[in-house]
PDB file as gemmi writes it, atoms N, CA and C in Angstrom:
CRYST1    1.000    1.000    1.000  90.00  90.00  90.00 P 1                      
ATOM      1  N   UNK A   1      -1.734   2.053  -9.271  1.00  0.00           N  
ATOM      2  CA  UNK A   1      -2.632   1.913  -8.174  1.00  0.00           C  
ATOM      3  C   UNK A   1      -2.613   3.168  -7.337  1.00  0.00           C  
ATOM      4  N   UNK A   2      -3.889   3.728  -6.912  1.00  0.00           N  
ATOM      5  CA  UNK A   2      -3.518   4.783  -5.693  1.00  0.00           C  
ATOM      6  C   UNK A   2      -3.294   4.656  -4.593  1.00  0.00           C  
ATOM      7  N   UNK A   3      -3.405   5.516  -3.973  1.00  0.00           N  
ATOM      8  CA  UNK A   3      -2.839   5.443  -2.256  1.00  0.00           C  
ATOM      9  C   UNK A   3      -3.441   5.721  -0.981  1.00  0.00           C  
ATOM     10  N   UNK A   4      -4.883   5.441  -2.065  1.00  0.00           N  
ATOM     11  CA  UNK A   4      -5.444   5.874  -0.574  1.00  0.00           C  
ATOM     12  C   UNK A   4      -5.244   4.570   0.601  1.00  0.00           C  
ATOM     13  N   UNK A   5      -5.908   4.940   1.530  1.00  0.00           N  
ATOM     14  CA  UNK A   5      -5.966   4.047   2.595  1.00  0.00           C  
ATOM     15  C   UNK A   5      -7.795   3.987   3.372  1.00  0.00           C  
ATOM     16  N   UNK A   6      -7.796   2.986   4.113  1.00  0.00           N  
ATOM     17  CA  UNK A   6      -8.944   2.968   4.903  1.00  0.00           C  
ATOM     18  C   UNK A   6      -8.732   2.828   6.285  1.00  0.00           C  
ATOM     19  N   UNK A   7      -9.472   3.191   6.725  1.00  0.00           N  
ATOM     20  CA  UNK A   7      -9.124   2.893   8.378  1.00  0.00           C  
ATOM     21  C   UNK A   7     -10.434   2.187   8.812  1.00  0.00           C  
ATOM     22  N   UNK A   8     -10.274   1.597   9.622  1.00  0.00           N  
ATOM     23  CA  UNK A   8     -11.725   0.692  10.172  1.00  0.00           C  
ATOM     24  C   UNK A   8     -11.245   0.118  11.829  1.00  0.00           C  
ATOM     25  N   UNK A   9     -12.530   0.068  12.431  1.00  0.00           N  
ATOM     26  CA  UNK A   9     -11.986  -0.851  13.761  1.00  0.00           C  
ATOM     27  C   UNK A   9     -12.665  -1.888  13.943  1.00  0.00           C  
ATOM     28  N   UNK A  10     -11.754  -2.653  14.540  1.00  0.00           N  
ATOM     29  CA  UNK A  10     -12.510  -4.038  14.666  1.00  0.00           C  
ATOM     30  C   UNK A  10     -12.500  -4.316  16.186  1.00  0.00           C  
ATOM     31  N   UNK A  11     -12.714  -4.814  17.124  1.00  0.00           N  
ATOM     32  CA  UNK A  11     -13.228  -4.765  18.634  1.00  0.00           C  
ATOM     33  C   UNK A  11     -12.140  -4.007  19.109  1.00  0.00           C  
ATOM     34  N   UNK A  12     -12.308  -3.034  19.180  1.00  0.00           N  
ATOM     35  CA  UNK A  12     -11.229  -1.502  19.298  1.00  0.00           C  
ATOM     36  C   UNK A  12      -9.933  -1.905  18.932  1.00  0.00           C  
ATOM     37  N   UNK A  13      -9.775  -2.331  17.745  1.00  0.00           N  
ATOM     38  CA  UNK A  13      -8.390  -2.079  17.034  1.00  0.00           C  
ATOM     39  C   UNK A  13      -8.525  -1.340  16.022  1.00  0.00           C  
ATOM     40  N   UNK A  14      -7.872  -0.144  16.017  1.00  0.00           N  
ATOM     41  CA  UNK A  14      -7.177   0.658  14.872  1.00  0.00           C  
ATOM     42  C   UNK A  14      -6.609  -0.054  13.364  1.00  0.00           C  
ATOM     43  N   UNK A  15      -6.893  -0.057  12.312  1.00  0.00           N  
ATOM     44  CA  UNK A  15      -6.315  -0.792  11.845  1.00  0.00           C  
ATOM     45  C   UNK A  15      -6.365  -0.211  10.150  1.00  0.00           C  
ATOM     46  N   UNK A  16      -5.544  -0.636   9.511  1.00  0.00           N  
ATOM     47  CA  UNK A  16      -5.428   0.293   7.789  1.00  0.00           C  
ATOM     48  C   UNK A  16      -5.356  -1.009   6.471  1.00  0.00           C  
ATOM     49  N   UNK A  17      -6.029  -0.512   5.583  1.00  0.00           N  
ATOM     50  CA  UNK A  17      -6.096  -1.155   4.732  1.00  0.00           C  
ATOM     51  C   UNK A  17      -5.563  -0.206   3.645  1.00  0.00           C  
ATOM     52  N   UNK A  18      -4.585  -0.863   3.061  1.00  0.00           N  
ATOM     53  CA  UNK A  18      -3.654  -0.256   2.058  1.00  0.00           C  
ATOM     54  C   UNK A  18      -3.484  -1.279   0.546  1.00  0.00           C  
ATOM     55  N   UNK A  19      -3.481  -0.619  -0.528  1.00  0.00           N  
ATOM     56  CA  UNK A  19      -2.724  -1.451  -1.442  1.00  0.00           C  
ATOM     57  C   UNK A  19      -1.296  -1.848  -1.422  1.00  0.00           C  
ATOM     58  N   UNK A  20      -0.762  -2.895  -1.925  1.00  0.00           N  
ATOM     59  CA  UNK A  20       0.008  -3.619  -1.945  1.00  0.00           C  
ATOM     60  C   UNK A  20       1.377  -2.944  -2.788  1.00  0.00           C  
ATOM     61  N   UNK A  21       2.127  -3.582  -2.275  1.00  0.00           N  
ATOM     62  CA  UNK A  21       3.467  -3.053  -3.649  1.00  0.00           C  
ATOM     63  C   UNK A  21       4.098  -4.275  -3.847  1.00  0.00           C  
ATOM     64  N   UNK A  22       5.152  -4.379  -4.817  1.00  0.00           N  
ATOM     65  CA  UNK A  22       6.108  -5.306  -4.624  1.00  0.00           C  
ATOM     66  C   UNK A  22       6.791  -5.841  -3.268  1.00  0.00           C  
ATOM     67  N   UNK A  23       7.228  -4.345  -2.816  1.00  0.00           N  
ATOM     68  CA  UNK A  23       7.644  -4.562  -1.445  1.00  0.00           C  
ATOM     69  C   UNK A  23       7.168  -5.468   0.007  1.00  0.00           C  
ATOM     70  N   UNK A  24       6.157  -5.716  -0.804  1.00  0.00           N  
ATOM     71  CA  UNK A  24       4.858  -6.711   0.076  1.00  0.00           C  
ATOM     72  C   UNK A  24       5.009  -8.122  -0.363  1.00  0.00           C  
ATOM     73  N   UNK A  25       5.514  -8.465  -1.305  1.00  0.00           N  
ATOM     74  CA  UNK A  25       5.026  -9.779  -1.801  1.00  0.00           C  
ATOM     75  C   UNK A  25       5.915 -10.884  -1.246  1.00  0.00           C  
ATOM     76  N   UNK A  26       6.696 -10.759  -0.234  1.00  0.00           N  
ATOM     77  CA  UNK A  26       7.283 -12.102   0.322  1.00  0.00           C  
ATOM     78  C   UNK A  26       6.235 -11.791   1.637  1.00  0.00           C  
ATOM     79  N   UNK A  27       5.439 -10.704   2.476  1.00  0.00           N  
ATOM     80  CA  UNK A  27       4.602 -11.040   3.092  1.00  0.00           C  
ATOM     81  C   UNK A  27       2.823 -11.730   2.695  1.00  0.00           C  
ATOM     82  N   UNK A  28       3.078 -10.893   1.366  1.00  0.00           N  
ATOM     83  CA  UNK A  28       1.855 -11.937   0.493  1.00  0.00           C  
ATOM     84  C   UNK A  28       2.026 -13.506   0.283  1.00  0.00           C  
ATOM     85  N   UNK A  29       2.828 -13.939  -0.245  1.00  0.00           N  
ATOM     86  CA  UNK A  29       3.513 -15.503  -0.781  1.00  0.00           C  
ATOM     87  C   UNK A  29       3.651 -16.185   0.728  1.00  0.00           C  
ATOM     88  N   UNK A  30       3.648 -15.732   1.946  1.00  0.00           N  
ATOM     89  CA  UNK A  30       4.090 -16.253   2.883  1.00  0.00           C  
ATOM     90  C   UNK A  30       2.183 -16.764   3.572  1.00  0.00           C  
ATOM     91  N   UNK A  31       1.605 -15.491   3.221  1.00  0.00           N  
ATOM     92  CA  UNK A  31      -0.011 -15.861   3.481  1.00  0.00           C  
ATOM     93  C   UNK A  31      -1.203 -16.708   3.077  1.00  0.00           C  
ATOM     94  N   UNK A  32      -0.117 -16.762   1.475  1.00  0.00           N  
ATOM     95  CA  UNK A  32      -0.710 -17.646   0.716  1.00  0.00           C  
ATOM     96  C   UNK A  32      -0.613 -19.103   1.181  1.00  0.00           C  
ATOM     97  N   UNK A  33       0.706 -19.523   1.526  1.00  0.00           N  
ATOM     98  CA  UNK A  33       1.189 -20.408   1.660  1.00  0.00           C  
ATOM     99  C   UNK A  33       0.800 -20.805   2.887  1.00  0.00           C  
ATOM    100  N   UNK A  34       0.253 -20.096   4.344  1.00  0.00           N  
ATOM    101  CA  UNK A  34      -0.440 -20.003   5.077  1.00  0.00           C  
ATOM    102  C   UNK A  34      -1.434 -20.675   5.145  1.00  0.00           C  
ATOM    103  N   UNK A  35      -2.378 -19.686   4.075  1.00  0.00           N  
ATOM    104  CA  UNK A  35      -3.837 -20.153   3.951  1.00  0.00           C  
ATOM    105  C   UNK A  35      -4.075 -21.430   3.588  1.00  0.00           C  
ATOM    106  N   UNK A  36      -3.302 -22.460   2.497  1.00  0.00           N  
ATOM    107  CA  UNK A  36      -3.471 -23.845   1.779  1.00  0.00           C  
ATOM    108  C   UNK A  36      -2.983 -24.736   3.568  1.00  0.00           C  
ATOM    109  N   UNK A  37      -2.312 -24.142   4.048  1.00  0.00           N  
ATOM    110  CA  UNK A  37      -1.649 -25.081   5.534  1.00  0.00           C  
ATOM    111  C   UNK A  37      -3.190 -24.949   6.100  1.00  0.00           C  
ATOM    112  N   UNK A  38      -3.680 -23.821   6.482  1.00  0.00           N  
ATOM    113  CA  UNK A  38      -5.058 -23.256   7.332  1.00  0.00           C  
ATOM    114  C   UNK A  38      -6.015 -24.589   6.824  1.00  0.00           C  
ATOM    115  N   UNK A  39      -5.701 -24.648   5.588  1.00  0.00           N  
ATOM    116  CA  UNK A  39      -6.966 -26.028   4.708  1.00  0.00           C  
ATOM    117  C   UNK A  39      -6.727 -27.001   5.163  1.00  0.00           C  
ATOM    118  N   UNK A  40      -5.661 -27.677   5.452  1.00  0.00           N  
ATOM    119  CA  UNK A  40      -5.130 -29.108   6.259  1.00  0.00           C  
ATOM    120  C   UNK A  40      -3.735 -29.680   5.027  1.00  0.00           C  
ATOM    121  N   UNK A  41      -3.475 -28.543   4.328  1.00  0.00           N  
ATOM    122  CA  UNK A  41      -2.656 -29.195   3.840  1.00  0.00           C  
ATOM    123  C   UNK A  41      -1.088 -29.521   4.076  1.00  0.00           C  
ATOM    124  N   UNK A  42      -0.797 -30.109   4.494  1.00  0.00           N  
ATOM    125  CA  UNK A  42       0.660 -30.783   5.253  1.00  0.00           C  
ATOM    126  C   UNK A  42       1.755 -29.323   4.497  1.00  0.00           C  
ATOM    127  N   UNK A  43       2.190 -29.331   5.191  1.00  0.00           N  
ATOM    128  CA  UNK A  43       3.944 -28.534   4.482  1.00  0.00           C  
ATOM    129  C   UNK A  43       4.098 -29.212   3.314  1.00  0.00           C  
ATOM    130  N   UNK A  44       4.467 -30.853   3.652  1.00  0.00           N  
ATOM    131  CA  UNK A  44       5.631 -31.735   2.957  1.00  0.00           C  
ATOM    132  C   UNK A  44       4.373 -31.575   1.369  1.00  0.00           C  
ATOM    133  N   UNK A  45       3.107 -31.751   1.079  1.00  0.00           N  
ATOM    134  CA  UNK A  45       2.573 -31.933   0.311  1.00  0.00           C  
ATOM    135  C   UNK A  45       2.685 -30.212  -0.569  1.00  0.00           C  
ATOM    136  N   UNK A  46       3.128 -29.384  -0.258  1.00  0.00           N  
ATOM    137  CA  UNK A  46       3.405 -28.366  -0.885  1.00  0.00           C  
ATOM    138  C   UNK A  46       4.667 -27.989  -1.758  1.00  0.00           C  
ATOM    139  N   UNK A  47       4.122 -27.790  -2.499  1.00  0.00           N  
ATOM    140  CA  UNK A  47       5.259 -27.927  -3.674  1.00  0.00           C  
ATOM    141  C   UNK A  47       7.020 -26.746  -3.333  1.00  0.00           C  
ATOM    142  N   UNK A  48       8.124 -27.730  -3.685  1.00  0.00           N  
ATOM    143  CA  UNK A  48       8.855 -26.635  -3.062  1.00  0.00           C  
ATOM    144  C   UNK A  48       9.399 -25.668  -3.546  1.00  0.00           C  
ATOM    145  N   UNK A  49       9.224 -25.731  -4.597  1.00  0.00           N  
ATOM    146  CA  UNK A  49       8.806 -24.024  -5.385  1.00  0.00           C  
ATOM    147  C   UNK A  49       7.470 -23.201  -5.172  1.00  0.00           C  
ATOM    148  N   UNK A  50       6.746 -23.368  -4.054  1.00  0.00           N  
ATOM    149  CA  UNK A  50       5.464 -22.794  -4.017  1.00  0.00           C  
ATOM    150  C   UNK A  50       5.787 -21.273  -4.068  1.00  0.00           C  
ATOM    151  N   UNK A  51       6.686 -20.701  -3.242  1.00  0.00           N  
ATOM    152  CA  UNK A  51       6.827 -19.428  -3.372  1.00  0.00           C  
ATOM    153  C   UNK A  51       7.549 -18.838  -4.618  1.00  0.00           C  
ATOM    154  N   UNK A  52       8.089 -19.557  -5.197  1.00  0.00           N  
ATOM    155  CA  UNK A  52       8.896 -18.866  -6.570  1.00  0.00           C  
ATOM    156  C   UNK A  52       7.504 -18.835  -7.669  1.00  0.00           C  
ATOM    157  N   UNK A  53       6.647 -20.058  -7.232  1.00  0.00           N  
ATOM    158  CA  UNK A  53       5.851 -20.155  -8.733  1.00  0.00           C  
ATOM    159  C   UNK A  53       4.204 -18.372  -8.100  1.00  0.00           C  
ATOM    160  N   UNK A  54       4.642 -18.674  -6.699  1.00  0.00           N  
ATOM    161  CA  UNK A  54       3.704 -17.726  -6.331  1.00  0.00           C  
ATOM    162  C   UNK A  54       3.928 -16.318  -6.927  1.00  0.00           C  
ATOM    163  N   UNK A  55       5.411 -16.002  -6.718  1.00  0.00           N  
ATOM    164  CA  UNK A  55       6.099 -14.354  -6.921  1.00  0.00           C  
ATOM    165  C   UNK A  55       5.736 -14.345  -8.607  1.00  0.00           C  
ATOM    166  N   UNK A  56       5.912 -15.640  -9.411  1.00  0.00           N  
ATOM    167  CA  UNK A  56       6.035 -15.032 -10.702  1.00  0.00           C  
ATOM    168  C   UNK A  56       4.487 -14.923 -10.804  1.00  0.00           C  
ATOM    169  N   UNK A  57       3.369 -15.876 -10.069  1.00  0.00           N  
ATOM    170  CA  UNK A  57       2.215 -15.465 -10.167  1.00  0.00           C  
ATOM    171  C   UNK A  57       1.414 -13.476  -9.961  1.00  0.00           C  
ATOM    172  N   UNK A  58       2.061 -13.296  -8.850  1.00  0.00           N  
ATOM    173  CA  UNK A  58       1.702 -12.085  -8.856  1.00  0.00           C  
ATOM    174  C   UNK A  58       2.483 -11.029  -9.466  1.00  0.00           C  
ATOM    175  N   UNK A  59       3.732 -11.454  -9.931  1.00  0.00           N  
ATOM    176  CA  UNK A  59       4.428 -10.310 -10.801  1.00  0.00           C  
ATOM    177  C   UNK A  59       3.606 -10.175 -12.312  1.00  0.00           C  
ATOM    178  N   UNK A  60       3.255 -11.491 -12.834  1.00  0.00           N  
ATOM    179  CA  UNK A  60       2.891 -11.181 -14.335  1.00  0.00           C  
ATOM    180  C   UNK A  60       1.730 -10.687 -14.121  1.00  0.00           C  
ATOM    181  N   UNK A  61       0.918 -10.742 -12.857  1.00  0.00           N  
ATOM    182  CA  UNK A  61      -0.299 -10.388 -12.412  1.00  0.00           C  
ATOM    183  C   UNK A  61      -0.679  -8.861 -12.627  1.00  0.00           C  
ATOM    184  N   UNK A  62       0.669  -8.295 -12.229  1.00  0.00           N  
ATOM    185  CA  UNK A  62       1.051  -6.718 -12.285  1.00  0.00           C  
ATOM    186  C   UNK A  62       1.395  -6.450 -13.401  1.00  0.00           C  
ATOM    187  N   UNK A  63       2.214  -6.984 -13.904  1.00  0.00           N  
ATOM    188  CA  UNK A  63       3.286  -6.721 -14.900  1.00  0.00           C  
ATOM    189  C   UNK A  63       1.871  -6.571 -16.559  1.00  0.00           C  
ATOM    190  N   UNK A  64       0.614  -7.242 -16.221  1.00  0.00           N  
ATOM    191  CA  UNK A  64      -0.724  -7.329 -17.154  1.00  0.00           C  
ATOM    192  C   UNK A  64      -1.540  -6.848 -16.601  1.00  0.00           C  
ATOM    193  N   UNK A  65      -1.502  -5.458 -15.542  1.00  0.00           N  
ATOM    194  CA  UNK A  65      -2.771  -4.811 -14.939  1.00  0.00           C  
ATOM    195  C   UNK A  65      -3.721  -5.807 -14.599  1.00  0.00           C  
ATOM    196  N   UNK A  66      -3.469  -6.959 -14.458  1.00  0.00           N  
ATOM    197  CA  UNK A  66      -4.548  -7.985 -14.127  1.00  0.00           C  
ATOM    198  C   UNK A  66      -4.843  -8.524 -12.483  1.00  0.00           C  
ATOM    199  N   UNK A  67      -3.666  -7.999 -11.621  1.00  0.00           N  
ATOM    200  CA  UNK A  67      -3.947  -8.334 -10.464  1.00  0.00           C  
ATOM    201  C   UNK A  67      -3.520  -7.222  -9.456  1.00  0.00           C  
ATOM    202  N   UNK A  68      -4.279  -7.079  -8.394  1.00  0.00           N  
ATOM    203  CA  UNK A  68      -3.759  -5.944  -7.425  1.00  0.00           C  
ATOM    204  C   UNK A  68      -3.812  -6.790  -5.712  1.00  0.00           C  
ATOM    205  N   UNK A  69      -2.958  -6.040  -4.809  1.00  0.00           N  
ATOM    206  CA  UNK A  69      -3.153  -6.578  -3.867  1.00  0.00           C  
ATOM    207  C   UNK A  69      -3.221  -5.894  -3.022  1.00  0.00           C  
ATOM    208  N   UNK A  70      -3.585  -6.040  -1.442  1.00  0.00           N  
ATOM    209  CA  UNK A  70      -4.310  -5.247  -0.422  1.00  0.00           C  
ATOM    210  C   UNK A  70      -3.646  -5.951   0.937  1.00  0.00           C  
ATOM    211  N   UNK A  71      -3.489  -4.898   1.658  1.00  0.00           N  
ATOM    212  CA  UNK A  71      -2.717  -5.530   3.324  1.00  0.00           C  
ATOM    213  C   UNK A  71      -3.751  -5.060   4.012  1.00  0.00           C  
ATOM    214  N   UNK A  72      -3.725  -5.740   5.070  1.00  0.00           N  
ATOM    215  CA  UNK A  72      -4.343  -4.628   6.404  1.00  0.00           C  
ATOM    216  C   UNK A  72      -3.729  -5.078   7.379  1.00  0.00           C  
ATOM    217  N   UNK A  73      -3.116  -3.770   8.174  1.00  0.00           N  
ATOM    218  CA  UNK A  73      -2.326  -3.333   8.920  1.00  0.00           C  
ATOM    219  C   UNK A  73      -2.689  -2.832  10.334  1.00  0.00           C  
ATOM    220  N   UNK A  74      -1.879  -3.306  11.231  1.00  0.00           N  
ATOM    221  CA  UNK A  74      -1.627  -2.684  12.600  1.00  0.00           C  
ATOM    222  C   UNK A  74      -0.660  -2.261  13.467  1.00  0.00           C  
ATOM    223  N   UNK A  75      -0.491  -0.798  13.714  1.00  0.00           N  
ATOM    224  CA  UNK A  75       0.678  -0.919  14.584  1.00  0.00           C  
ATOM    225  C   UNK A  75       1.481  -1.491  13.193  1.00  0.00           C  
ATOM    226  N   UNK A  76       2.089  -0.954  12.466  1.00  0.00           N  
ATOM    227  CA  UNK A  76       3.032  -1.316  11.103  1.00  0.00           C  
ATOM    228  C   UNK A  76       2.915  -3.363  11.129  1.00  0.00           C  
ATOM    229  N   UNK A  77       2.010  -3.651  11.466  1.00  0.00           N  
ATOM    230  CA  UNK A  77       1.983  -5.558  11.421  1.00  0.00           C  
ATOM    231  C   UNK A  77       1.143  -6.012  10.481  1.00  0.00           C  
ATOM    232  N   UNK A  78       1.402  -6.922  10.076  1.00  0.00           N  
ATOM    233  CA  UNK A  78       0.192  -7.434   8.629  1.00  0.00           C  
ATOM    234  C   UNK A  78      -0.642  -8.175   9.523  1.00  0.00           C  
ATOM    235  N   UNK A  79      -1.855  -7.569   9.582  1.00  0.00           N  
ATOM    236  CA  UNK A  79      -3.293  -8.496   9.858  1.00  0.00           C  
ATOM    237  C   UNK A  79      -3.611  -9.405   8.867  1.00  0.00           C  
ATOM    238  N   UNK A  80      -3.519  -9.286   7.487  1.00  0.00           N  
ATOM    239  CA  UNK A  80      -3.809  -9.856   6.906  1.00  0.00           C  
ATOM    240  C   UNK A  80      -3.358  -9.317   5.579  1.00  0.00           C  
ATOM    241  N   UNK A  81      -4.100 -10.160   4.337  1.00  0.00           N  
ATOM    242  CA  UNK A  81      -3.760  -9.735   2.686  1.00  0.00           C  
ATOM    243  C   UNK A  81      -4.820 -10.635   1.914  1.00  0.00           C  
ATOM    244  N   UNK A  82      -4.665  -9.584   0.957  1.00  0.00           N  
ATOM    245  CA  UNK A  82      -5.826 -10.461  -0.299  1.00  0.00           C  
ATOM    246  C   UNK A  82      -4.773  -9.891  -2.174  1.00  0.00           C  
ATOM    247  N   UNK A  83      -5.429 -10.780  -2.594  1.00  0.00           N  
ATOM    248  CA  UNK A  83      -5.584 -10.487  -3.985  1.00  0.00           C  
ATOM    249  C   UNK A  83      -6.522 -10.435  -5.026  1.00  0.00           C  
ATOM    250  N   UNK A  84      -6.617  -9.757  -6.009  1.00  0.00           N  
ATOM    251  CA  UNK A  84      -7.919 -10.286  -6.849  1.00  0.00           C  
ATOM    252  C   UNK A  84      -7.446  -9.910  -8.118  1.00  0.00           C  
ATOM    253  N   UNK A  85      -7.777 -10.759  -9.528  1.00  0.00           N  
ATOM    254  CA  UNK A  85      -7.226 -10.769 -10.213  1.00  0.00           C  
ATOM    255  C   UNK A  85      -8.690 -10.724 -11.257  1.00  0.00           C  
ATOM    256  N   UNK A  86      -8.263  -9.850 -12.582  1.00  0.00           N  
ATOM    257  CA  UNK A  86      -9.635 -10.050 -13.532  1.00  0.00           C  
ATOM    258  C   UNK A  86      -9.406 -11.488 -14.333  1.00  0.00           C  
ATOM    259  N   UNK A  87     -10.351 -12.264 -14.090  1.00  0.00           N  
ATOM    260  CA  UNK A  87     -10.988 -13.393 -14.938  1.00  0.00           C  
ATOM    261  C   UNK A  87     -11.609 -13.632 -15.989  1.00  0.00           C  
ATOM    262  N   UNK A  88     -11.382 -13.837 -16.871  1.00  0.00           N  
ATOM    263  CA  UNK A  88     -12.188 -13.628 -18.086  1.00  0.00           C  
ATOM    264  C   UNK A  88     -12.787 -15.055 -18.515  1.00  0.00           C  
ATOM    265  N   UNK A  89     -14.001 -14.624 -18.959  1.00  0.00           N  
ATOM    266  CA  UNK A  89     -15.587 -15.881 -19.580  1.00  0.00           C  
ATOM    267  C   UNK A  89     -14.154 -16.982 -20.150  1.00  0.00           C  
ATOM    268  N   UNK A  90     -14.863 -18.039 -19.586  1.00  0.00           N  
ATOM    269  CA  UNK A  90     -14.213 -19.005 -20.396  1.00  0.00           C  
ATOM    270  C   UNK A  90     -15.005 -19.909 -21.558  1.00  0.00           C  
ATOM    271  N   UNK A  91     -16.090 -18.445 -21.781  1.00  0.00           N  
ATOM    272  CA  UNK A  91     -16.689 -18.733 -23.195  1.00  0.00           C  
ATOM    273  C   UNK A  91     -16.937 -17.733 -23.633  1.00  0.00           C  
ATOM    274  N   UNK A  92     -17.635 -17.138 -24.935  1.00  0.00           N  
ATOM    275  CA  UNK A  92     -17.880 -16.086 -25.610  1.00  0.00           C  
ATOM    276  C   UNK A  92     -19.275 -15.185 -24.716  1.00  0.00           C  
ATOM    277  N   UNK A  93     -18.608 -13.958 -24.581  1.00  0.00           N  
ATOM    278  CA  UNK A  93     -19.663 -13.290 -24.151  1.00  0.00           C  
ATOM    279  C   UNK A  93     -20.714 -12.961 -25.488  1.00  0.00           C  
ATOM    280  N   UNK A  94     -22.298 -13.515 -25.349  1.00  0.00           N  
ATOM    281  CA  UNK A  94     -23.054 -12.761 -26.670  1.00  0.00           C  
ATOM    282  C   UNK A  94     -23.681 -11.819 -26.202  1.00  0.00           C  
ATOM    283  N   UNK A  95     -23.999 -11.638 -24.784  1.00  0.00           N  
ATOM    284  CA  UNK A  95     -24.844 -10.659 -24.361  1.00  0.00           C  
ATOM    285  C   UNK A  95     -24.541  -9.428 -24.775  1.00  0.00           C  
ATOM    286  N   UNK A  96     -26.109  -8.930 -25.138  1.00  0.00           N  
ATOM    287  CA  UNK A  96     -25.701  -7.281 -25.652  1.00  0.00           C  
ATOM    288  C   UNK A  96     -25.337  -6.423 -24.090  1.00  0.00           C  
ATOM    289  N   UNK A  97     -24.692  -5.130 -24.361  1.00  0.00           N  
ATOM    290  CA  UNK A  97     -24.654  -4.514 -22.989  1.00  0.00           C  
ATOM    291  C   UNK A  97     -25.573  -4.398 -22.732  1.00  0.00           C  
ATOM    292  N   UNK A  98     -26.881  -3.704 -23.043  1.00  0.00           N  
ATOM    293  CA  UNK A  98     -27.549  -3.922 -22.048  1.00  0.00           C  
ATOM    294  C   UNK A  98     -28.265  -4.902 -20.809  1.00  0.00           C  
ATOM    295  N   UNK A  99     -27.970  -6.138 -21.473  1.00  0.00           N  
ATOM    296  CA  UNK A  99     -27.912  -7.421 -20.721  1.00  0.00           C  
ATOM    297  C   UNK A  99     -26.624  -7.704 -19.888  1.00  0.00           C  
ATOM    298  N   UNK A 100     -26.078  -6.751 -19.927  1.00  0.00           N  
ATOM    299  CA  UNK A 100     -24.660  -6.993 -19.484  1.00  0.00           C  
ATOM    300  C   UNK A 100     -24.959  -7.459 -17.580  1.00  0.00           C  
ATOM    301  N   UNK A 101     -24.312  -7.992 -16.643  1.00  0.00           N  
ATOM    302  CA  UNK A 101     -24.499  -8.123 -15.658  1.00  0.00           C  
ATOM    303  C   UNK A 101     -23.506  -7.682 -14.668  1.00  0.00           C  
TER     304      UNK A 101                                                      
END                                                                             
């Protein structure tokens, strides 16, 4: 992954968007786990391996060039995080490329 960075402001905050490292991923797994609470989902209904099954999620993620991840930052603080991972047809692609989309 490279290194660049972005900078952007949001109602005058300074703020950086960076890729992710390993070094990130107990603040990733912690956002994740966040976001399903943000949905209404109780603690107790979360599985209590959520974060172990999360880490091996995004390690094999890496570990198969298949997933990358992204912070954005303030003042060295996590505003936030994402991931995105390639998905593949869960049927046969026939399209020729030029139909490609």
């Amino acid at each position: 992954m490279g290194t660049a960075q972005i900078r952007g402001r949001c109602k005058a905050m300074i703020y950086t968007i960076r890729a992710g490292s390993p070094a990130d991923d107990s603040t990733l797994i912690r956002h994740y786990r966040a976001l399903w609470e943000s949905h209404g989902v109780d603690a107790a209904n979360i599985k209590g391996d959520a974060e172990a099954v999360t880490a091996d999620f995004i390690k094999s993620g890496r570990q198969n060039n298949e997933l990358a991840t992204f912070l954005a930052e303030a003042d060295g603080i996590s505003l936030g995080s994402l991931a995105c991972q390639i998905q593949y047809l869960p049927y046969p692609d026939v399209a020729s490329s030029s139909q490609d989309t």
